[in-house]
Amino acid sequence: VEGDLRKLQVKNTHLKGNVQVVDVSDLKTASEKPELALRKPAENHLNAINRQMLTIYDDDDDDEEGSKDPPKLFHFSPQFLFNSTSSFLSVQWCVYSSACSVLQQLMEMDLKILLDPENTGNKGGGKQHNWETRLPLITKKKSTPMGGQKIVEVNSLCSWPASPHLDSTLPLLEEDARKGSLSVTEQRLIPPAAKRPLQTPPIGSKTAPFHRQDKRSVVVHSVYSSSKGSVAPLPPSTSMVSARKAKPEYPAQRPESNLQIPSRRQPLWDLCSDSDITVYRGTMDREAPGFLAFKQCCGLSWGRIGSFLEHTEKLLKDCAVPVATINCKKLAEVASDFQPNENPTQSHILSVIKNQSAVARILNRPGQRHKGQGGTEMAATKIHQARKASVVHSRQQQWASGVIATAWLSRHCMARVKKSLEESRRRHLENFYSRAKHLAANWNRIRTSRRTIIHIPSLGYSQCTREHIPDLALQQNMQMGRLCDILDANVDVIYICPLQLSEELLRYYNKLLGLRAAVRSGKPEDMADLQDRFKILTPEAINSFPQHRMCLATRLKYSPKTIKQIRSLIRSRAAYIVGGVPHKDDVAVADMLNVPILGSGPDVAHRYGTKSGSRRIFAGAGVPTPPGEADIYSNEQLIRALSQLIIDNLEVQRWLFKANDEHGGDGTAYCDIVSHLQCCFWLQEERQRHSPSTWSERWAHEPALVKISQELPGLLAQHVQPVNEKRFPTWEKFLQTFLTQGGVIEAFPLSESITNLTVDVLIEPTGEIQIVSSGDQLHADGPLRSSGAAIPQSSVDPAVLRSLCFRIGESCKSKGVLGYFSVDFVAFTHPQTMEQQVWATDLDLCYSDQLALTQLVLYVTDGNLDPCSGHFGVSLGSKTTKRQRVGHKKPSPVSNRWAVASSQLEHSGLSRISYNVFLQLCKARDIGFDLQEKQGTLFLLYEDQKRCRLGMITIGEDLQGVLLTFARHLFIIHQEISAPNMQGETNFKV
């Protein structure tokens, strides 16, 4: 005020309703005395107008909107500024009036800028002061006049933050911060020309009423939104009243301003990059560069986002979610609506996860909460409470609940219970390896003495994989050929069947296994009854858990009667278990029976039985494999690895994607990428532009990597073809499973004519490696899914195949693999070298369907299979001649045999007839087995309830004739069991 008074050059001062003429010389001589008295009231007034609401009048109703003259928005009376009780001298009054005029002009100028900051004409008056205070843009709204006056109520400006701006060179005191921006500028706490933006208040915008005694007073809405910066309309003028008629009483303190300064910055989620955070088993890498970059981008908002991430981690860890991918941009958007101490719901957490459908399916799975951290204690508590509150309705369920619940002593000793479970599992593993050592030490004696083999064809895949296997029990019963181990006279077999077989089926297998003696003599009447050599047992718990897709080993674990029966059958006799896909309950059953397992431990099988694990085995063996990449767990990793593979192998047309835990081709998809890649021609030119040595450098690939990486996501979404279209109708569905389980990318062979073959290998407990079976695959449903086999294989040189298998066997043995496993190969002729190439493509650490079919073929033909040489021969009986009667015996001739077998035949027409009628139909059409010639057709019957699946084996002298006979028999059976107007659903034709 002092500076303005010294620069005052006006002659006249206009006040409302009163005019005073003042001499400038008198003002100069009189200003020194009262200026000290005026300074403090002026400062108090400025502080007051910065903290309180102002009522502004506009008497000029005729001003046009485009008028250049500034309207007189408000007028002050002396009584309005000061309530002085003392009298001033005339000169003092003139000084006081001049000060009021100056203040009025300053206030008019500030309010014009406040109402229309974008109008450059409103800023002219302030140029001489060089004030660059940025004020909010408030949209004008015409209001209906009341009593000839336009009344607008505007609250005070937002308070300054307590801490100074980073760019400020002067500290800002807390007392000055509460006075507002105008006060800070007037007191010269910051330079007048400093561009100091007002920070957005941390409190969100909402409607707040002013507490006034006058009920006619109105509510002034916040004119800006905190999140979007939109302008709210002013309230209608009809709701306003003049402050002259009723003076409102304002609150003494106003901690928050109702007027919010709009933020000119973009929202946080717009500034964040569209990157991802991968959470593995409930834990994220907080030291990863991407995570640190995202945290730095969040700045002061990290408190909310970090709290949201902690809740997300806890949920994923509690529910044992393997992999979840969080979108950073979506995370910033969703987390901004939460306070640091506010708990987000599951739906909010799922909204920021990219693979939310896969994660939601895992979260909604029954019992999933009991698989994560603290799940054991929770499960123990629930079982303990359920056992008190309810009565189990069946004896099997009572026993199963008792087995689980007896481990929980009380809810007050959960730590002891958890320790007991860990100790029990550790003890099972210790006993497993201890028995394995004993089996290895005594193997040479055991395999030549009387023994019992317990076959448990269990599919111990992960729970997620088992849920997608149709007819899991039927799939586990497709290895009835295991019964043929009784071919060794010293072996008895106990076969654990996942289905309840009828008496008709039991009689069928009794007669089928009784063919052994008739085959040797060539006389049907010599069939023997071998019921004492094999037992087919069905666990009583197969129907106790209808809602849980348990593997066979788990159901046997909860079947005490079957366990007791097995114990009685193996008493005082050497015995061991041959399982299927290893599972932790196989180890538990072996501990209950106190017998060893001829197979790998569940930890080894889980590590090397996946698609990625098989590539590690092949790499250790040094065998040829397709170009590819293993252990893919994120979309970015997938695009990056595939782009590099395409650059390194431009001649490869088709690429395969294989999920780690899937089997039988269900988790496989393929895409002909090169034929759909738009930059393919440019890529070839780019490679030709560089020399071979230069192109081998990674830096030369950078432009190509960028182009391919940009094009691949859309190309894959449009052109990828999953093998199992019913389960994976789109690429997105397949990608969720692929990234959740992890997987591999592999090149498809470079030739149109390829052959897939499978070789079964046995690693004995002593470490000896044997090839026990081989066969060329039959592909009815495409080149990526096996439907059967031609035994033995004839596609690859036996010596080459033997070398590859033994190298893989040595690699498996070094990793702790034991027992039976199968290796898949692909053979093709390279189009450039015209030489045969053999790639190892898959490894299954289990007893295969092909091996079970091979066992049955050898049993009914009494033949000898040499997988190393690829020779399958049988001895044919010869007629007795006169020379033979005098003592000169001619050795039986050996004839070659081939077998075509499939365990995957389906036909809905089979359910309309019984198996007895079916076999009679086949006999009437000359579909059977010749005991003397040791050739013909045999059937494998799996169950007698649905009766829509069966296996078939055709044996003959040459491969081409066997294939034709196999196809002809399928055609005859289809004609016999199908009505003319009801052909049924079948895969016989393909």
Short mmCIF file of N, CA, C and O in Angstrom, two decimals, residues 742-811:
data_model
loop_
_atom_site.label_atom_id
_atom_site.label_comp_id
_atom_site.label_asym_id
_atom_site.label_seq_id
_atom_site.Cartn_x
_atom_site.Cartn_y
_atom_site.Cartn_z
N GLY A 742 3.60 -71.70 -18.58
CA GLY A 742 4.89 -71.60 -19.26
C GLY A 742 4.87 -72.53 -20.46
O GLY A 742 4.01 -73.40 -20.60
N GLY A 743 5.82 -72.35 -21.36
CA GLY A 743 5.82 -73.19 -22.54
C GLY A 743 7.05 -72.97 -23.40
O GLY A 743 8.00 -72.29 -22.99
N VAL A 744 7.01 -73.58 -24.57
CA VAL A 744 8.14 -73.51 -25.50
C VAL A 744 7.63 -73.08 -26.87
O VAL A 744 6.46 -73.26 -27.21
N ILE A 745 8.53 -72.50 -27.64
CA ILE A 745 8.31 -72.19 -29.05
C ILE A 745 9.25 -73.07 -29.86
O ILE A 745 10.45 -73.12 -29.57
N GLU A 746 8.71 -73.78 -30.86
CA GLU A 746 9.52 -74.67 -31.67
C GLU A 746 9.19 -74.50 -33.14
O GLU A 746 8.05 -74.16 -33.50
N ALA A 747 10.17 -74.78 -33.95
CA ALA A 747 9.99 -74.74 -35.40
C ALA A 747 9.39 -76.04 -35.88
O ALA A 747 9.71 -77.12 -35.38
N PHE A 748 8.48 -75.94 -36.85
CA PHE A 748 7.94 -77.13 -37.50
C PHE A 748 8.92 -77.55 -38.60
O PHE A 748 9.60 -76.71 -39.19
N PRO A 749 9.04 -78.86 -38.87
CA PRO A 749 10.01 -79.32 -39.88
C PRO A 749 9.83 -78.61 -41.22
O PRO A 749 8.73 -78.18 -41.59
N LEU A 750 10.93 -78.54 -41.96
CA LEU A 750 10.97 -77.78 -43.20
C LEU A 750 10.42 -78.54 -44.39
O LEU A 750 10.48 -78.05 -45.51
N SER A 751 9.90 -79.75 -44.18
CA SER A 751 9.42 -80.57 -45.28
C SER A 751 7.93 -80.83 -45.11
O SER A 751 7.39 -80.82 -44.00
N GLU A 752 7.26 -81.05 -46.25
CA GLU A 752 5.84 -81.38 -46.20
C GLU A 752 5.63 -82.86 -45.86
O GLU A 752 4.56 -83.24 -45.40
N SER A 753 6.61 -83.70 -46.08
CA SER A 753 6.52 -85.12 -45.79
C SER A 753 7.35 -85.41 -44.55
O SER A 753 8.59 -85.40 -44.59
N ILE A 754 6.68 -85.64 -43.43
CA ILE A 754 7.36 -85.88 -42.17
C ILE A 754 6.79 -87.14 -41.53
O ILE A 754 5.67 -87.59 -41.85
N THR A 755 7.54 -87.72 -40.62
CA THR A 755 7.11 -88.90 -39.88
C THR A 755 7.43 -88.68 -38.41
O THR A 755 8.55 -88.30 -38.07
N ASN A 756 6.43 -88.91 -37.56
CA ASN A 756 6.64 -88.85 -36.11
C ASN A 756 6.74 -90.27 -35.58
O ASN A 756 5.98 -91.16 -35.99
N LEU A 757 7.63 -90.49 -34.67
CA LEU A 757 7.79 -91.81 -34.07
C LEU A 757 8.05 -91.67 -32.58
O LEU A 757 8.52 -90.63 -32.11
N THR A 758 7.70 -92.73 -31.85
CA THR A 758 7.85 -92.76 -30.40
C THR A 758 8.67 -93.97 -30.02
O THR A 758 8.45 -95.07 -30.54
N VAL A 759 9.61 -93.77 -29.12
CA VAL A 759 10.47 -94.84 -28.62
C VAL A 759 10.32 -94.90 -27.11
O VAL A 759 10.45 -93.87 -26.43
N ASP A 760 10.04 -96.12 -26.58
CA ASP A 760 9.92 -96.32 -25.13
C ASP A 760 11.23 -96.88 -24.60
O ASP A 760 11.80 -97.84 -25.16
N VAL A 761 11.70 -96.28 -23.51
CA VAL A 761 13.00 -96.61 -22.93
C VAL A 761 12.79 -96.95 -21.45
O VAL A 761 11.93 -96.37 -20.78
N LEU A 762 13.58 -97.89 -20.96
CA LEU A 762 13.57 -98.26 -19.54
C LEU A 762 14.95 -98.05 -18.96
O LEU A 762 15.95 -98.56 -19.49
N ILE A 763 15.03 -97.27 -17.88
CA ILE A 763 16.24 -97.15 -17.09
C ILE A 763 16.05 -98.02 -15.85
O ILE A 763 15.24 -97.71 -14.97
N GLU A 764 16.75 -99.11 -15.79
CA GLU A 764 16.63 -100.04 -14.67
C GLU A 764 17.26 -99.44 -13.42
O GLU A 764 18.08 -98.52 -13.50
N PRO A 765 16.90 -99.97 -12.26
CA PRO A 765 17.50 -99.44 -11.01
C PRO A 765 19.01 -99.52 -10.98
O PRO A 765 19.65 -98.72 -10.30
N THR A 766 19.58 -100.44 -11.72
CA THR A 766 21.04 -100.55 -11.76
C THR A 766 21.67 -99.54 -12.70
O THR A 766 22.89 -99.42 -12.76
N GLY A 767 20.86 -98.79 -13.46
CA GLY A 767 21.38 -97.82 -14.40
C GLY A 767 21.45 -98.31 -15.82
O GLY A 767 21.80 -97.53 -16.72
N GLU A 768 21.11 -99.57 -16.08
CA GLU A 768 21.14 -100.10 -17.43
C GLU A 768 19.99 -99.52 -18.24
O GLU A 768 18.87 -99.38 -17.75
N ILE A 769 20.27 -99.17 -19.50
CA ILE A 769 19.28 -98.54 -20.38
C ILE A 769 18.85 -99.54 -21.44
O ILE A 769 19.69 -100.15 -22.10
N GLN A 770 17.54 -99.69 -21.60
CA GLN A 770 16.99 -100.61 -22.59
C GLN A 770 15.94 -99.88 -23.43
O GLN A 770 15.16 -99.08 -22.91
N ILE A 771 15.92 -100.21 -24.72
CA ILE A 771 14.83 -99.76 -25.59
C ILE A 771 13.81 -100.90 -25.64
O ILE A 771 14.13 -102.01 -26.06
N VAL A 772 12.60 -100.64 -25.21
CA VAL A 772 11.60 -101.70 -25.06
C VAL A 772 10.51 -101.63 -26.12
O VAL A 772 9.76 -102.59 -26.28
N SER A 773 10.38 -100.51 -26.84
CA SER A 773 9.33 -100.42 -27.84
C SER A 773 9.62 -99.25 -28.77
O SER A 773 10.30 -98.28 -28.38
N SER A 774 9.10 -99.34 -29.99
CA SER A 774 9.20 -98.23 -30.94
C SER A 774 8.05 -98.34 -31.92
O SER A 774 7.57 -99.45 -32.21
N GLY A 775 7.61 -97.20 -32.45
CA GLY A 775 6.51 -97.22 -33.39
C GLY A 775 6.37 -95.90 -34.12
O GLY A 775 6.67 -94.83 -33.56
N ASP A 776 5.92 -95.97 -35.37
CA ASP A 776 5.59 -94.78 -36.14
C ASP A 776 4.17 -94.34 -35.79
O ASP A 776 3.24 -95.16 -35.78
N GLN A 777 4.00 -93.06 -35.53
CA GLN A 777 2.70 -92.57 -35.09
C GLN A 777 1.71 -92.51 -36.25
O GLN A 777 2.07 -92.24 -37.40
N LEU A 778 0.44 -92.79 -35.92
CA LEU A 778 -0.67 -92.57 -36.84
C LEU A 778 -1.35 -91.27 -36.46
O LEU A 778 -1.61 -91.02 -35.28
N HIS A 779 -1.63 -90.43 -37.45
CA HIS A 779 -2.23 -89.11 -37.19
C HIS A 779 -3.59 -89.04 -37.85
O HIS A 779 -3.70 -88.82 -39.05
N ALA A 780 -4.63 -89.23 -37.06
CA ALA A 780 -5.99 -89.12 -37.58
C ALA A 780 -6.52 -87.71 -37.46
O ALA A 780 -7.31 -87.26 -38.28
N ASP A 781 -6.09 -86.98 -36.41
CA ASP A 781 -6.61 -85.63 -36.14
C ASP A 781 -5.58 -84.56 -36.43
O ASP A 781 -5.58 -83.50 -35.80
N GLY A 782 -4.69 -84.78 -37.39
CA GLY A 782 -3.71 -83.77 -37.74
C GLY A 782 -2.31 -84.22 -37.37
O GLY A 782 -2.11 -85.21 -36.66
N PRO A 783 -1.31 -83.48 -37.83
CA PRO A 783 0.09 -83.90 -37.62
C PRO A 783 0.61 -83.68 -36.22
O PRO A 783 1.75 -84.06 -35.93
N LEU A 784 -0.18 -83.09 -35.33
CA LEU A 784 0.31 -82.77 -34.00
C LEU A 784 -0.36 -83.58 -32.90
O LEU A 784 -0.16 -83.30 -31.72
N ARG A 785 -1.14 -84.58 -33.28
CA ARG A 785 -1.82 -85.42 -32.28
C ARG A 785 -1.76 -86.87 -32.73
O ARG A 785 -2.20 -87.21 -33.83
N SER A 786 -1.23 -87.74 -31.87
CA SER A 786 -1.08 -89.15 -32.20
C SER A 786 -2.37 -89.90 -31.88
O SER A 786 -2.96 -89.71 -30.82
N SER A 787 -2.77 -90.76 -32.83
CA SER A 787 -3.97 -91.58 -32.64
C SER A 787 -3.67 -93.07 -32.57
O SER A 787 -4.57 -93.86 -32.30
N GLY A 788 -2.45 -93.45 -32.82
CA GLY A 788 -2.07 -94.85 -32.80
C GLY A 788 -0.64 -95.01 -33.24
O GLY A 788 0.11 -94.03 -33.36
N ALA A 789 -0.25 -96.27 -33.53
CA ALA A 789 1.14 -96.53 -33.90
C ALA A 789 1.23 -97.76 -34.78
O ALA A 789 0.41 -98.68 -34.68
N ALA A 790 2.24 -97.74 -35.64
CA ALA A 790 2.62 -98.91 -36.42
C ALA A 790 3.90 -99.45 -35.80
O ALA A 790 4.92 -98.75 -35.75
N ILE A 791 3.83 -100.71 -35.31
CA ILE A 791 4.91 -101.30 -34.51
C ILE A 791 5.56 -102.42 -35.31
O ILE A 791 4.86 -103.29 -35.84
N PRO A 792 6.91 -102.43 -35.39
CA PRO A 792 7.89 -101.44 -34.91
C PRO A 792 8.05 -100.30 -35.91
O PRO A 792 7.50 -100.34 -36.99
N GLN A 793 8.85 -99.30 -35.55
CA GLN A 793 9.05 -98.16 -36.43
C GLN A 793 9.91 -98.57 -37.62
O GLN A 793 10.76 -99.44 -37.54
N SER A 794 9.69 -97.88 -38.74
CA SER A 794 10.44 -98.18 -39.95
C SER A 794 10.87 -96.91 -40.68
O SER A 794 11.17 -96.97 -41.87
N SER A 795 10.92 -95.78 -39.98
CA SER A 795 11.20 -94.49 -40.62
C SER A 795 12.65 -94.07 -40.51
O SER A 795 13.15 -93.32 -41.35
N VAL A 796 13.33 -94.51 -39.46
CA VAL A 796 14.68 -94.04 -39.17
C VAL A 796 15.59 -95.25 -39.07
O VAL A 796 15.19 -96.34 -38.61
N ASP A 797 16.81 -95.07 -39.48
CA ASP A 797 17.82 -96.12 -39.35
C ASP A 797 17.90 -96.54 -37.88
O ASP A 797 18.12 -95.71 -37.00
N PRO A 798 17.72 -97.83 -37.58
CA PRO A 798 17.73 -98.28 -36.18
C PRO A 798 19.01 -97.90 -35.44
O PRO A 798 18.96 -97.60 -34.24
N ALA A 799 20.16 -97.90 -36.13
CA ALA A 799 21.41 -97.55 -35.45
C ALA A 799 21.41 -96.08 -35.03
O ALA A 799 21.85 -95.74 -33.92
N VAL A 800 20.90 -95.19 -35.90
CA VAL A 800 20.82 -93.77 -35.55
C VAL A 800 19.87 -93.56 -34.38
O VAL A 800 20.17 -92.81 -33.43
N LEU A 801 18.73 -94.22 -34.44
CA LEU A 801 17.74 -94.08 -33.38
C LEU A 801 18.27 -94.61 -32.06
O LEU A 801 18.03 -94.02 -30.99
N ARG A 802 18.97 -95.73 -32.12
CA ARG A 802 19.54 -96.31 -30.89
C ARG A 802 20.54 -95.35 -30.26
O ARG A 802 20.55 -95.15 -29.04
N SER A 803 21.38 -94.73 -31.08
CA SER A 803 22.36 -93.79 -30.55
C SER A 803 21.70 -92.60 -29.87
O SER A 803 22.09 -92.18 -28.77
N LEU A 804 20.68 -92.05 -30.51
CA LEU A 804 19.98 -90.91 -29.92
C LEU A 804 19.32 -91.28 -28.60
O LEU A 804 19.39 -90.53 -27.62
N CYS A 805 18.67 -92.45 -28.56
CA CYS A 805 17.94 -92.86 -27.36
C CYS A 805 18.89 -93.12 -26.20
O CYS A 805 18.59 -92.77 -25.04
N PHE A 806 20.05 -93.71 -26.46
CA PHE A 806 20.98 -93.96 -25.37
C PHE A 806 21.59 -92.67 -24.85
O PHE A 806 21.85 -92.54 -23.65
N ARG A 807 21.83 -91.71 -25.72
CA ARG A 807 22.33 -90.42 -25.24
C ARG A 807 21.29 -89.71 -24.38
O ARG A 807 21.62 -89.11 -23.34
N ILE A 808 20.04 -89.79 -24.80
CA ILE A 808 18.97 -89.18 -23.98
C ILE A 808 18.83 -89.94 -22.67
O ILE A 808 18.60 -89.33 -21.60
N GLY A 809 18.93 -91.26 -22.72
CA GLY A 809 18.85 -92.05 -21.50
C GLY A 809 19.94 -91.70 -20.50
O GLY A 809 19.68 -91.61 -19.29
N GLU A 810 21.16 -91.49 -20.98
CA GLU A 810 22.24 -91.09 -20.08
C GLU A 810 21.98 -89.72 -19.47
O GLU A 810 22.27 -89.50 -18.28
N SER A 811 21.44 -88.80 -20.28
CA SER A 811 21.12 -87.48 -19.74
C SER A 811 20.03 -87.58 -18.68
O SER A 811 20.10 -86.91 -17.63
#
